[in-house]
CSV table of C-alpha atoms and ligand atoms in Angstrom, one decimal:
chain,number,residue,atom,x,y,z
P,245,MET,CA,-4.7,3.4,75.2
P,246,PHE,CA,-3.4,5.3,72.1
P,247,ASN,CA,-1.2,8.3,72.5
P,248,TYR,CA,-2.9,10.0,69.6
P,249,THR,CA,-5.8,12.4,69.7
P,250,PHE,CA,-7.8,13.0,66.5
P,251,HIS,CA,-7.8,16.5,65.1
P,252,TRP,CA,-10.4,16.4,62.4
P,253,ASN,CA,-10.7,20.2,62.2
P,254,GLN,CA,-7.4,20.6,60.7
P,255,ALA,CA,-8.1,18.0,58.0
P,256,LEU,CA,-11.5,19.5,57.3
P,257,LYS,CA,-9.9,22.9,56.8
P,258,ALA,CA,-7.7,21.4,54.2
P,259,LEU,CA,-10.7,19.9,52.4
P,260,PRO,CA,-11.0,22.6,49.6
P,261,GLN,CA,-7.3,22.1,48.8
P,262,MET,CA,-7.9,18.3,48.7
P,263,LEU,CA,-10.9,18.7,46.5
P,264,ASP,CA,-8.8,20.8,44.0
P,265,GLY,CA,-6.4,17.9,44.1
P,266,ALA,CA,-9.2,15.5,43.4
P,267,LEU,CA,-10.1,17.5,40.2
P,268,ILE,CA,-6.5,17.0,39.0
P,269,THR,CA,-6.8,13.3,39.8
P,270,LEU,CA,-10.0,13.1,37.8
P,271,GLN,CA,-8.5,15.0,34.9
P,272,ILE,CA,-5.5,12.7,34.7
P,273,ALA,CA,-7.7,9.6,34.9
P,274,LEU,CA,-10.0,10.9,32.1
P,275,LEU,CA,-7.1,11.9,29.8
P,276,SER,CA,-5.4,8.6,30.4
P,277,MET,CA,-8.6,6.8,29.5
P,278,LEU,CA,-9.0,8.8,26.3
P,279,ILE,CA,-5.4,8.1,25.3
P,280,GLY,CA,-5.8,4.5,26.5
P,281,VAL,CA,-8.9,3.9,24.4
P,282,VAL,CA,-7.3,5.3,21.2
P,283,CYS,CA,-4.1,3.3,21.8
P,284,ALA,CA,-6.0,0.2,22.6
P,285,LEU,CA,-8.0,0.4,19.4
P,286,ALA,CA,-4.8,0.8,17.5
P,287,LEU,CA,-3.2,-2.2,19.3
P,288,THR,CA,-6.3,-4.3,18.6
P,289,GLY,CA,-6.0,-3.3,14.9
P,290,PHE,CA,-2.3,-4.1,14.9
P,291,ARG,CA,-2.9,-7.6,16.4
P,292,LEU,CA,-5.5,-8.4,13.7
P,293,SER,CA,-3.4,-6.8,10.9
P,294,GLY,CA,-1.5,-10.0,10.2
P,295,ASN,CA,1.6,-7.9,10.0
P,296,ARG,CA,4.2,-9.6,12.2
P,297,ALA,CA,6.0,-6.4,13.3
P,298,LEU,CA,2.8,-4.6,14.2
P,299,SER,CA,1.3,-7.6,16.0
P,300,GLY,CA,4.6,-8.3,17.8
P,301,PHE,CA,4.7,-4.7,19.0
P,302,ALA,CA,1.1,-4.8,20.2
P,303,THR,CA,1.6,-8.1,22.0
P,304,ALA,CA,4.7,-6.8,23.7
P,305,TRP,CA,2.9,-3.7,24.9
P,306,ILE,CA,-0.1,-5.6,26.2
P,307,GLU,CA,2.1,-8.2,27.9
P,308,ILE,CA,4.2,-5.6,29.7
P,309,ALA,CA,1.2,-3.5,30.6
P,310,ARG,CA,-0.7,-6.4,32.1
P,311,ASN,CA,2.1,-8.3,33.8
P,312,THR,CA,4.4,-5.6,35.4
P,313,PRO,CA,3.5,-3.3,38.4
P,314,ALA,CA,1.8,-0.1,37.3
P,315,LEU,CA,4.3,1.6,39.6
P,316,PHE,CA,7.2,0.5,37.4
P,317,GLN,CA,5.4,1.6,34.3
P,318,ILE,CA,5.1,5.1,35.8
P,319,TYR,CA,8.7,5.0,36.9
P,320,MET,CA,9.8,4.1,33.4
P,321,ALA,CA,7.9,7.0,32.0
P,322,HIS,CA,9.7,9.4,34.4
P,323,PHE,CA,13.1,8.0,35.2
P,324,GLY,CA,13.5,5.4,32.4
P,325,LEU,CA,12.8,7.9,29.6
P,326,GLY,CA,14.9,10.4,31.5
P,327,ASN,CA,17.9,8.2,30.9
P,328,PHE,CA,17.3,8.6,27.1
P,329,GLY,CA,17.1,12.3,27.5
P,330,ILE,CA,13.3,12.5,27.4
P,331,HIS,CA,12.4,14.4,30.5
P,332,LEU,CA,8.7,14.3,31.3
P,333,SER,CA,7.2,16.4,34.1
P,334,PRO,CA,5.6,14.4,37.0
P,335,TYR,CA,2.2,15.2,35.5
P,336,THR,CA,3.0,14.0,32.0
P,337,ALA,CA,4.9,10.9,33.3
P,338,LEU,CA,2.0,9.9,35.4
P,339,LEU,CA,-0.4,10.4,32.5
P,340,VAL,CA,1.8,8.4,30.1
P,341,GLY,CA,2.4,5.6,32.6
P,342,ILE,CA,-1.3,5.2,33.3
P,343,ALA,CA,-2.3,5.5,29.7
P,344,PHE,CA,0.2,2.8,28.8
P,345,ASN,CA,-1.3,0.5,31.4
P,346,ASN,CA,-4.9,1.4,30.4
P,347,ALA,CA,-4.1,0.6,26.7
P,348,GLY,CA,-2.8,-2.8,27.6
P,349,TYR,CA,-5.8,-3.8,29.6
P,350,LEU,CA,-8.3,-2.2,27.2
P,351,ALA,CA,-6.8,-3.9,24.1
P,352,GLU,CA,-7.3,-7.2,25.7
P,353,ASN,CA,-10.8,-6.2,26.7
P,354,PHE,CA,-11.6,-5.1,23.1
P,355,ARG,CA,-10.3,-8.3,21.7
P,356,GLY,CA,-12.5,-10.3,24.0
P,357,ALA,CA,-15.5,-8.2,22.9
P,358,LEU,CA,-14.7,-8.8,19.2
P,359,LYS,CA,-14.5,-12.5,19.8
P,360,ALA,CA,-17.8,-12.5,21.5
P,361,ILE,CA,-19.6,-11.4,18.3
P,362,PRO,CA,-20.3,-14.4,16.1
P,363,ASP,CA,-18.8,-14.3,12.5
P,364,THR,CA,-22.3,-14.9,11.2
P,365,GLN,CA,-23.2,-11.3,12.1
P,366,ALA,CA,-20.7,-9.9,9.7
P,367,ARG,CA,-21.7,-12.5,7.1
P,368,ALA,CA,-25.3,-11.5,7.4
P,369,GLY,CA,-24.3,-7.9,6.7
P,370,ARG,CA,-22.1,-8.8,3.8
P,371,SER,CA,-24.9,-10.9,2.2
P,372,LEU,CA,-27.1,-7.8,2.3
P,373,GLY,CA,-24.5,-6.0,0.2
P,374,MET,CA,-22.5,-4.2,2.9
P,375,THR,CA,-18.8,-3.7,2.6
P,376,ALA,CA,-16.6,-5.2,5.3
P,377,LEU,CA,-16.1,-1.8,6.7
P,378,GLN,CA,-19.9,-1.1,6.8
P,379,ALA,CA,-20.6,-4.4,8.5
P,380,PHE,CA,-17.9,-3.6,11.1
P,381,ARG,CA,-19.2,-0.1,11.7
P,382,TYR,CA,-22.9,-0.8,11.9
P,383,ILE,CA,-23.1,-4.3,13.1
P,384,ILE,CA,-20.0,-5.4,14.9
P,385,LEU,CA,-18.8,-2.2,16.6
P,386,PRO,CA,-22.1,-1.4,18.4
P,387,GLN,CA,-22.3,-4.9,19.8
P,388,MET,CA,-18.6,-4.8,20.8
P,389,MET,CA,-19.3,-1.5,22.7
P,390,ARG,CA,-21.9,-3.2,24.8
P,391,VAL,CA,-19.6,-6.1,25.7
P,392,ALA,CA,-16.6,-3.8,26.4
P,393,PHE,CA,-18.4,-1.0,28.2
P,394,LEU,CA,-18.5,-2.1,31.8
P,395,PRO,CA,-14.9,-3.5,31.8
P,396,THR,CA,-13.8,-0.2,30.3
P,397,THR,CA,-15.4,1.7,33.2
P,398,ASN,CA,-13.7,-0.7,35.6
P,399,GLN,CA,-10.4,0.4,34.0
P,400,MET,CA,-11.5,4.0,34.6
P,401,VAL,CA,-11.8,3.3,38.3
P,402,TRP,CA,-8.5,1.6,38.3
P,403,ALA,CA,-7.0,4.6,36.5
P,404,ILE,CA,-8.3,6.9,39.2
P,405,LEU,CA,-6.7,4.8,41.9
P,406,MET,CA,-3.4,4.5,40.0
P,407,THR,CA,-3.0,8.3,39.9
P,408,SER,CA,-2.0,8.0,43.6
P,409,LEU,CA,1.2,6.4,42.5
P,410,GLY,CA,2.2,9.8,41.1
P,411,VAL,CA,3.7,10.8,44.5
P,412,THR,CA,6.6,8.4,43.7
P,413,VAL,CA,7.7,10.6,40.8
P,414,GLY,CA,7.1,13.9,42.6
P,415,MET,CA,3.6,14.6,41.7
P,416,ASN,CA,2.2,17.1,44.2
P,417,THR,CA,-1.0,18.6,42.7
P,418,ASP,CA,-3.3,15.6,42.6
P,419,LEU,CA,-5.3,14.3,45.6
P,420,ALA,CA,-2.5,11.9,46.8
P,421,GLY,CA,0.2,14.5,46.2
P,422,VAL,CA,-1.8,17.2,48.1
P,423,THR,CA,-2.5,14.9,50.9
P,424,GLN,CA,1.1,13.8,51.2
P,425,GLU,CA,2.2,17.5,51.4
P,426,LEU,CA,-0.3,18.3,54.1
P,427,ASN,CA,0.8,15.3,56.0
P,428,ALA,CA,4.4,16.3,55.8
P,429,ARG,CA,3.6,19.7,57.2
P,430,SER,CA,1.3,18.6,60.0
P,431,PHE,CA,1.9,15.0,60.7
P,432,ARG,CA,-1.9,14.4,61.0
P,433,THR,CA,-1.4,11.3,59.0
P,434,PHE,CA,-4.5,9.4,59.9
P,435,GLU,CA,-6.9,12.3,59.4
P,436,PHE,CA,-5.6,13.4,56.1
P,437,PHE,CA,-5.3,10.0,54.6
P,438,ALA,CA,-8.7,8.9,55.9
P,439,LEU,CA,-10.2,11.9,54.3
P,440,ALA,CA,-8.4,11.3,51.1
P,441,ALA,CA,-9.6,7.7,51.1
P,442,VAL,CA,-13.1,8.8,51.5
P,443,ILE,CA,-12.8,11.2,48.5
P,444,TYR,CA,-11.2,8.4,46.4
P,445,TYR,CA,-14.0,6.1,47.4
P,446,VAL,CA,-16.8,8.6,46.5
P,447,ILE,CA,-15.2,9.3,43.1
P,448,ALA,CA,-14.8,5.7,42.3
P,449,LYS,CA,-18.3,4.8,43.4
P,450,ALA,CA,-19.8,7.7,41.4
P,451,VAL,CA,-18.0,6.6,38.3
P,452,THR,CA,-19.3,3.0,38.7
P,453,LEU,CA,-22.9,4.1,39.3
P,454,ALA,CA,-22.8,6.6,36.5
P,455,ALA,CA,-21.5,3.9,34.2
P,456,ARG,CA,-24.3,1.6,35.1
P,457,ALA,CA,-26.9,4.3,34.5
P,458,ILE,CA,-25.4,5.2,31.1
P,459,ALA,CA,-25.2,1.5,30.1
P,460,SER,CA,-28.8,0.8,30.9
P,461,ARG,CA,-29.8,3.8,28.7
P,462,MET,CA,-27.4,3.1,25.9
P,463,PHE,CA,-27.8,-0.7,25.6
P,464,ARG,CA,-31.5,-1.4,25.7
P,465,TYR,CA,-31.6,-4.7,24.1
E,87,MET,CA,-31.7,-15.7,-14.7
E,88,ILE,CA,-29.1,-17.6,-12.7
E,89,GLU,CA,-26.8,-19.7,-14.8
E,90,ILE,CA,-24.6,-22.2,-13.0
E,91,GLU,CA,-22.1,-24.0,-15.3
E,92,ASN,CA,-19.9,-26.9,-14.3
E,93,VAL,CA,-19.1,-25.4,-10.9
E,94,ARG,CA,-16.5,-27.1,-8.8
E,95,LYS,CA,-15.5,-26.2,-5.3
E,96,SER,CA,-13.2,-27.8,-2.7
E,97,PHE,CA,-12.5,-27.1,0.9
E,98,GLY,CA,-8.9,-28.3,1.2
E,99,THR,CA,-8.8,-31.8,-0.2
E,100,LEU,CA,-12.6,-32.3,0.1
E,101,GLU,CA,-14.4,-31.7,-3.2
E,102,VAL,CA,-17.8,-30.4,-2.1
E,103,LEU,CA,-19.2,-29.4,-5.5
E,104,LYS,CA,-18.3,-31.7,-8.4
E,105,GLY,CA,-19.4,-29.9,-11.5
E,106,ILE,CA,-22.9,-28.5,-10.9
E,107,ASP,CA,-25.0,-27.3,-13.8
E,108,LEU,CA,-28.3,-25.5,-13.1
E,109,THR,CA,-30.2,-22.7,-14.7
E,110,VAL,CA,-32.9,-21.0,-12.8
E,111,LYS,CA,-35.2,-18.8,-14.9
E,112,LYS,CA,-37.0,-15.6,-13.7
E,113,GLY,CA,-40.0,-16.5,-11.6
E,114,GLU,CA,-39.0,-20.1,-11.2
E,115,VAL,CA,-38.9,-21.8,-7.8
E,116,VAL,CA,-36.3,-24.5,-7.4
E,117,THR,CA,-35.9,-26.5,-4.2
E,118,VAL,CA,-32.8,-28.4,-3.4
E,119,ILE,CA,-33.0,-31.5,-1.3
E,120,GLY,CA,-30.3,-34.0,-0.3
E,121,GLY,CA,-28.3,-35.5,2.6
E,122,SER,CA,-26.2,-33.6,5.1
E,123,GLY,CA,-22.8,-32.5,3.6
E,124,SER,CA,-24.0,-32.9,0.0
E,125,GLY,CA,-23.0,-29.3,-0.9
E,126,LYS,CA,-26.4,-27.6,-0.8
E,127,SER,CA,-25.4,-24.7,1.4
E,128,THR,CA,-22.1,-24.3,-0.3
E,129,LEU,CA,-23.8,-23.9,-3.7
E,130,LEU,CA,-26.0,-21.0,-2.3
E,131,THR,CA,-23.0,-19.2,-0.8
E,132,CYS,CA,-21.2,-19.5,-4.1
E,133,ILE,CA,-24.2,-18.0,-6.0
E,134,ASN,CA,-24.0,-14.7,-4.0
E,135,GLY,CA,-20.2,-14.7,-4.0
E,136,LEU,CA,-19.7,-15.3,-0.3
E,137,GLU,CA,-17.5,-18.3,-1.3
E,138,PRO,CA,-15.1,-18.4,-4.2
E,139,ILE,CA,-15.3,-21.3,-6.7
E,140,ASP,CA,-12.5,-23.4,-8.2
E,141,ALA,CA,-13.8,-24.0,-11.7
E,142,GLY,CA,-16.8,-23.3,-13.9
E,143,ARG,CA,-18.9,-20.1,-13.6
E,144,ILE,CA,-22.0,-18.6,-12.2
E,145,LYS,CA,-23.8,-15.8,-14.0
E,146,VAL,CA,-26.6,-13.7,-12.5
E,147,ASP,CA,-28.5,-11.7,-15.2
E,148,GLY,CA,-25.4,-12.1,-17.3
E,149,THR,CA,-23.0,-10.8,-14.7
E,150,GLU,CA,-20.3,-13.4,-13.8
E,151,VAL,CA,-20.3,-13.5,-10.0
E,152,HIS,CA,-16.7,-14.6,-9.5
E,153,ALA,CA,-15.2,-12.3,-12.2
E,154,LYS,CA,-12.6,-9.9,-10.7
E,155,SER,CA,-14.4,-6.9,-12.2
E,156,THR,CA,-17.8,-7.7,-10.6
E,157,ASP,CA,-19.0,-5.4,-7.8
E,158,LEU,CA,-20.1,-8.1,-5.4
E,159,ASN,CA,-21.8,-5.6,-3.0
E,160,LYS,CA,-23.9,-4.4,-5.8
E,161,LEU,CA,-24.7,-7.9,-7.0
E,162,ARG,CA,-25.6,-9.1,-3.5
E,163,SER,CA,-28.1,-6.4,-3.1
E,164,LYS,CA,-30.2,-8.1,-5.8
E,165,ILE,CA,-29.7,-11.6,-4.4
E,166,GLY,CA,-31.3,-12.0,-1.0
E,167,ILE,CA,-30.1,-14.9,1.2
E,168,VAL,CA,-31.6,-16.2,4.4
E,169,PHE,CA,-29.8,-18.7,6.5
E,170,GLN,CA,-30.9,-21.4,8.9
E,171,GLN,CA,-29.6,-19.2,11.7
E,172,TRP,CA,-31.4,-15.9,11.0
E,173,ASN,CA,-28.7,-13.7,12.4
E,174,ALA,CA,-30.9,-10.9,13.7
E,175,PHE,CA,-28.8,-7.8,14.6
E,176,PRO,CA,-29.5,-7.8,18.3
E,177,HIS,CA,-28.6,-4.2,19.0
E,178,LEU,CA,-31.3,-2.9,16.5
E,179,THR,CA,-35.0,-2.9,16.7
E,180,VAL,CA,-37.0,-5.0,14.2
E,181,LEU,CA,-37.6,-1.9,12.1
E,182,GLU,CA,-33.9,-0.8,12.3
E,183,ASN,CA,-32.8,-4.3,11.3
E,184,VAL,CA,-34.7,-4.0,8.1
E,185,MET,CA,-33.8,-0.4,7.4
E,186,LEU,CA,-30.1,-0.8,7.8
E,187,ALA,CA,-29.0,-2.2,4.5
E,188,PRO,CA,-31.3,-0.1,2.3
E,189,ARG,CA,-30.0,3.0,4.1
E,190,LYS,CA,-26.3,2.1,4.0
E,191,VAL,CA,-26.1,0.1,0.8
E,192,LEU,CA,-28.7,1.6,-1.4
E,193,GLY,CA,-28.4,5.1,0.1
E,194,GLN,CA,-32.1,5.4,0.6
E,195,SER,CA,-33.5,8.3,2.7
E,196,LYS,CA,-34.7,7.5,6.2
E,197,GLN,CA,-38.3,8.0,5.1
E,198,ALA,CA,-38.1,5.8,2.0
E,199,ALA,CA,-36.3,3.0,4.0
E,200,GLU,CA,-38.8,3.2,6.7
E,201,GLU,CA,-41.7,3.0,4.3
E,202,MET,CA,-40.2,0.0,2.6
E,203,ALA,CA,-39.4,-1.7,6.0
E,204,VAL,CA,-42.9,-1.2,7.3
E,205,LYS,CA,-44.3,-2.6,4.1
E,206,GLN,CA,-42.1,-5.7,4.2
E,207,LEU,CA,-42.6,-6.4,7.9
E,208,THR,CA,-46.3,-6.1,7.5
E,209,HIS,CA,-46.1,-8.4,4.6
E,210,VAL,CA,-44.5,-11.1,6.7
E,211,GLY,CA,-46.9,-10.5,9.6
E,212,LEU,CA,-44.7,-8.4,11.9
E,213,GLY,CA,-46.4,-5.1,11.5
E,214,GLU,CA,-47.0,-5.0,15.3
E,215,LYS,CA,-43.4,-5.6,16.2
E,216,LEU,CA,-41.6,-2.7,14.7
E,217,SER,CA,-40.0,-1.2,17.8
E,218,VAL,CA,-39.3,-4.6,19.5
E,219,TYR,CA,-35.8,-5.9,19.9
E,220,PRO,CA,-35.2,-9.3,18.2
E,221,ASN,CA,-34.4,-11.2,21.4
E,222,ARG,CA,-37.9,-10.5,22.5
E,223,MET,CA,-39.3,-12.5,19.6
E,224,SER,CA,-39.7,-16.2,18.9
E,225,GLY,CA,-37.4,-18.0,16.4
E,226,GLY,CA,-40.2,-18.0,13.8
E,227,GLN,CA,-40.7,-14.3,14.2
E,228,GLN,CA,-37.0,-13.6,13.9
E,229,GLN,CA,-36.7,-15.7,10.8
E,230,ARG,CA,-39.6,-13.8,9.2
E,231,MET,CA,-37.8,-10.6,10.1
E,232,ALA,CA,-34.7,-11.9,8.4
E,233,ILE,CA,-36.8,-12.6,5.3
E,234,ALA,CA,-38.3,-9.1,5.4
E,235,ARG,CA,-34.8,-7.7,5.8
E,236,ALA,CA,-33.7,-9.4,2.7
E,237,LEU,CA,-36.9,-8.4,0.8
E,238,ALA,CA,-36.4,-4.7,1.8
E,239,MET,CA,-33.4,-4.6,-0.7
E,240,SER,CA,-35.9,-5.4,-3.5
E,241,PRO,CA,-34.0,-8.4,-4.6
E,242,GLU,CA,-34.7,-10.2,-7.8
E,243,TYR,CA,-33.7,-13.5,-6.4
E,244,MET,CA,-34.0,-15.1,-3.0
E,245,LEU,CA,-31.9,-17.9,-1.7
E,246,PHE,CA,-33.2,-19.8,1.4
E,247,ASP,CA,-31.0,-22.2,3.2
E,248,GLU,CA,-33.0,-24.5,5.4
E,249,VAL,CA,-34.7,-21.6,7.0
E,250,THR,CA,-37.0,-23.8,9.1
E,251,SER,CA,-34.4,-26.3,10.4
E,252,ALA,CA,-33.5,-24.4,13.6
E,253,LEU,CA,-37.1,-23.7,14.5
E,254,ASP,CA,-39.4,-25.5,17.0
E,255,PRO,CA,-41.9,-27.7,15.1
E,256,GLN,CA,-44.8,-25.4,15.9
E,257,LEU,CA,-43.1,-22.4,14.4
E,258,VAL,CA,-42.2,-24.0,11.1
E,259,GLY,CA,-45.6,-23.5,9.5
E,260,GLU,CA,-45.6,-19.7,9.8
E,261,VAL,CA,-42.2,-19.4,8.0
E,262,LEU,CA,-43.2,-21.9,5.3
E,263,ASP,CA,-46.4,-19.9,4.8
E,264,THR,CA,-44.2,-16.8,4.2
E,265,LEU,CA,-42.2,-18.7,1.6
E,266,ARG,CA,-45.3,-19.9,-0.1
E,267,MET,CA,-46.6,-16.4,-0.3
E,268,LEU,CA,-43.4,-15.2,-2.0
E,269,ALA,CA,-43.5,-18.1,-4.4
E,270,SER,CA,-47.1,-17.3,-5.3
E,271,GLU,CA,-46.1,-13.7,-5.9
E,272,GLY,CA,-43.6,-14.8,-8.6
E,273,MET,CA,-40.4,-14.4,-6.7
E,274,THR,CA,-37.5,-16.3,-8.2
E,275,MET,CA,-36.3,-18.6,-5.4
E,276,ILE,CA,-33.8,-21.4,-4.7
E,277,CYS,CA,-34.8,-23.1,-1.4
E,278,VAL,CA,-32.7,-25.7,0.3
E,279,THR,CA,-35.1,-27.6,2.5
E,280,HIS,CA,-35.8,-30.8,4.4
E,281,GLU,CA,-39.6,-30.2,4.2
E,282,MET,CA,-40.6,-32.6,1.5
E,283,LYS,CA,-44.3,-31.6,1.5
E,284,PHE,CA,-43.4,-28.0,1.1
E,285,ALA,CA,-41.0,-28.8,-1.8
E,286,ARG,CA,-43.7,-30.8,-3.5
E,287,GLU,CA,-46.2,-27.9,-3.2
E,288,VAL,CA,-44.1,-24.8,-4.2
E,289,SER,CA,-41.5,-26.1,-6.6
E,290,ASP,CA,-41.4,-25.8,-10.3
E,291,ARG,CA,-38.4,-28.2,-10.1
E,292,VAL,CA,-36.7,-30.1,-7.4
E,293,ALA,CA,-33.0,-30.9,-7.4
E,294,PHE,CA,-31.5,-33.8,-5.5
E,295,PHE,CA,-27.9,-33.4,-4.4
E,296,HIS,CA,-25.7,-36.3,-3.4
E,297,LYS,CA,-22.1,-36.0,-2.5
E,298,GLY,CA,-21.5,-32.9,-4.5
E,299,VAL,CA,-23.3,-34.0,-7.6
E,300,MET,CA,-26.8,-32.9,-8.7
E,301,ALA,CA,-28.0,-36.5,-9.1
E,302,GLU,CA,-31.5,-35.7,-10.3
E,303,ILE,CA,-33.6,-32.7,-11.2
E,304,ALA,CA,-37.2,-32.8,-12.2
E,305,PRO,CA,-40.6,-31.3,-11.6
E,306,PRO,CA,-41.9,-32.4,-8.2
E,307,GLU,CA,-44.5,-34.9,-9.5
E,308,ALA,CA,-41.8,-36.8,-11.4
E,309,LEU,CA,-39.1,-36.5,-8.8
E,310,PHE,CA,-41.2,-37.6,-5.9
E,311,GLY,CA,-43.5,-39.9,-8.0
E,312,ALA,CA,-41.0,-41.7,-10.1
E,313,PRO,CA,-37.5,-41.1,-8.8
E,314,LYS,CA,-34.9,-42.6,-11.1
E,315,ASP,CA,-31.6,-42.2,-9.1
E,316,PRO,CA,-31.1,-45.1,-6.7
E,317,GLU,CA,-29.6,-42.7,-4.1
E,318,LEU,CA,-32.7,-40.5,-4.4
E,319,GLN,CA,-34.9,-43.6,-3.9
E,320,LYS,CA,-33.0,-44.4,-0.7
E,321,PHE,CA,-33.2,-40.8,0.5
E,322,LEU,CA,-36.9,-40.6,-0.1
E,323,ALA,CA,-37.6,-43.9,1.6
E,324,ALA,CA,-35.6,-42.7,4.6
E,325,THR,CA,-37.4,-39.4,4.9
E,326,HIS,CA,-40.9,-40.8,4.7
R,16,LIG,N1,-16.0,-23.3,5.3
R,16,LIG,C1,-15.8,-24.6,5.2
R,16,LIG,N2,-14.5,-25.1,5.4
R,16,LIG,C2,-14.3,-26.5,5.3
R,16,LIG,N3,-15.3,-27.3,5.0
R,16,LIG,C3,-16.5,-26.9,4.8
R,16,LIG,C4,-16.8,-25.5,4.9
R,16,LIG,N4,-18.2,-25.3,4.6
R,16,LIG,C5,-18.6,-26.6,4.4
R,16,LIG,N5,-17.7,-27.5,4.4
R,16,LIG,C6,-17.8,-29.0,4.2
R,16,LIG,O1,-18.3,-29.1,2.9
R,16,LIG,C7,-19.3,-30.2,2.9
R,16,LIG,C8,-20.6,-29.6,2.3
R,16,LIG,O2,-21.1,-28.7,3.2
R,16,LIG,P1,-22.5,-28.0,3.0
R,16,LIG,O3,-22.7,-27.1,4.1
R,16,LIG,O4,-22.6,-27.4,1.6
R,16,LIG,O5,-23.5,-29.2,3.0
R,16,LIG,P2,-25.1,-29.2,3.1
R,16,LIG,O6,-25.6,-30.0,1.9
R,16,LIG,O7,-25.6,-27.8,3.2
R,16,LIG,O8,-25.4,-30.0,4.4
R,16,LIG,P3,-26.5,-29.8,5.5
R,16,LIG,O9,-27.7,-30.5,5.1
R,16,LIG,O10,-25.9,-30.5,6.7
R,16,LIG,O11,-26.6,-28.3,5.7
R,16,LIG,C9,-19.4,-30.7,4.3
R,16,LIG,O12,-18.6,-31.9,4.4
R,16,LIG,C10,-18.8,-29.6,5.1
R,16,LIG,O13,-18.2,-30.1,6.3
R,17,LIG,MG1,-26.5,-26.7,4.7
C-alpha cells in the first residue's frame, strides 16, 4: 500500500537531542512571555495615559501584533531590522518577534481585565482614604490578575507553538530546528515530526494544567 | 462639626445642588429624605471630597474640604462613607477587607489592624465570618461588613447613602439595627434613607431635599407631624 516503512528506532535514538531542543523552546517561550508581560503593562499604561503620541504608539503596536501573521513579525525582527543595519541572531530575532506578538495580545487582555473591574471598587478604596495608586495596587490589580491569568497562560501556549516558526530565520537549536536538521540528514520525516509533535503537545498540555492548578490555589474567591 | 455653606454643584448644565446650608454638630444624627435625583447622594460625595463643588464651602472640623491645601486622603480617613452598593473587595476575606485601609492608610501594624477589625466585625455581628470571602455572604452581611470596614478607620463622622435600598426586604432590618446601634453610641451620622420609620426613630433632625434645595429641616416630630413645605407634604403622602 505505502512504499514507506516506519523506523521509530532512529527517531527514538534522537530523543535526547530533541529534548534538549525542547528546553530551548521552553526557554524562548518563557523569556518572550516575561518581556511580553512587561511591554504589555507599559502599552496598557500608554493607552490610558491620555497622551496622544504614547497611546498612538501603543495602538499601532497592538493592531500590528494582532492582525498580521506571527511569521511576518519574526521575519521583520530578523530580515527587516537587518535592512536597517540591526542584525539579530536567529535566537534573538525569534525571541523579539514572539515577545512583540505576546505584548500585543496581552495588552488587549489586560485592558479587558481592567474594564471588568467596576469603578466603584476604586471609589470604595478612595473613600477609605487610599491614594489612587494604593487603590490600584491593593484593590484593582489583584482582581485584574484573576481575570487576566488564564488568557495569559493561553498566550504562553501560543508562544511555545510560535517558536517553531524560528526555522524560517535559521533557528536550529530549538525543538523545531533540531527536528528539521535530523529530518534533513535522515529523511525520516514522519517519525521525527510525529515525535516532535508529541513533545509540543505534552509541553503545551502541561502548561495548561499547571496554570489551572496555580489559578485554583491563587484565586480562592 | 460639619459645616456646609451655600454649596452649589452642577453636572454639565444640570444644577444638582442649589445652595445647600447645613451644620451637623458632633453626636448629631441627621437623616436626609427626598425624591430620586434631588441631590442627596451628591451632597454626601461632596462632603468627603469625592466630588468637587462649584461654589460655597464645606468644612469638617474647621478644615475646608475643597481647599487645594487639604490632604483629602487624611480627611477621608475620619469620614466614613457607606454606599447603597457595598463594594466588598471580592479578592479579600472579610477580615482582610476590614484590615486593608487601616494597614495601608493609617500604617497600623498587622496585629493592631486585626484586633480592630475583629472588634468592629464582632460589633456588627460578623464575628463568625472572619475568614469567609464576601461573595459567600448575603447582601445584608456584606453591607454590615462595609460598615465595619468604615468603622475600623475610627472615623468621627459616618455618611450612609441608602444603605438598605439594594437589599432584599428581609435583610433590611439587620442593617438598620446596626445603624441604630451606632446612633445610640453617639456616632455623628448623616443618613440618606427611604426608610421613614427609621428616620423618625433615630434622627435628631430630618432634612427634606427637593430638586437640589433643602426645602425643610426639622426634628422628626415636627417634620413628619406638621410638614410645612407643600412638596414635602406630597412626598410624605406618596410614601405612606
Ligand atoms: N457623575 C454624574 N454625572 C452626571 N450627572 C450626575 C452624576 N451624578 C449624579 N448626577 C445627576 O445629578 C442628579 C442628582 O443625583 P443624586 O444621585 O445626587 O440624586 P439622589 O437624590 O441621590 O437620588 P436617588 O434617590 O435616586 O439616589 C441626578 O439627576 C443625577 O442624574
Ligand atoms: Mg442617591
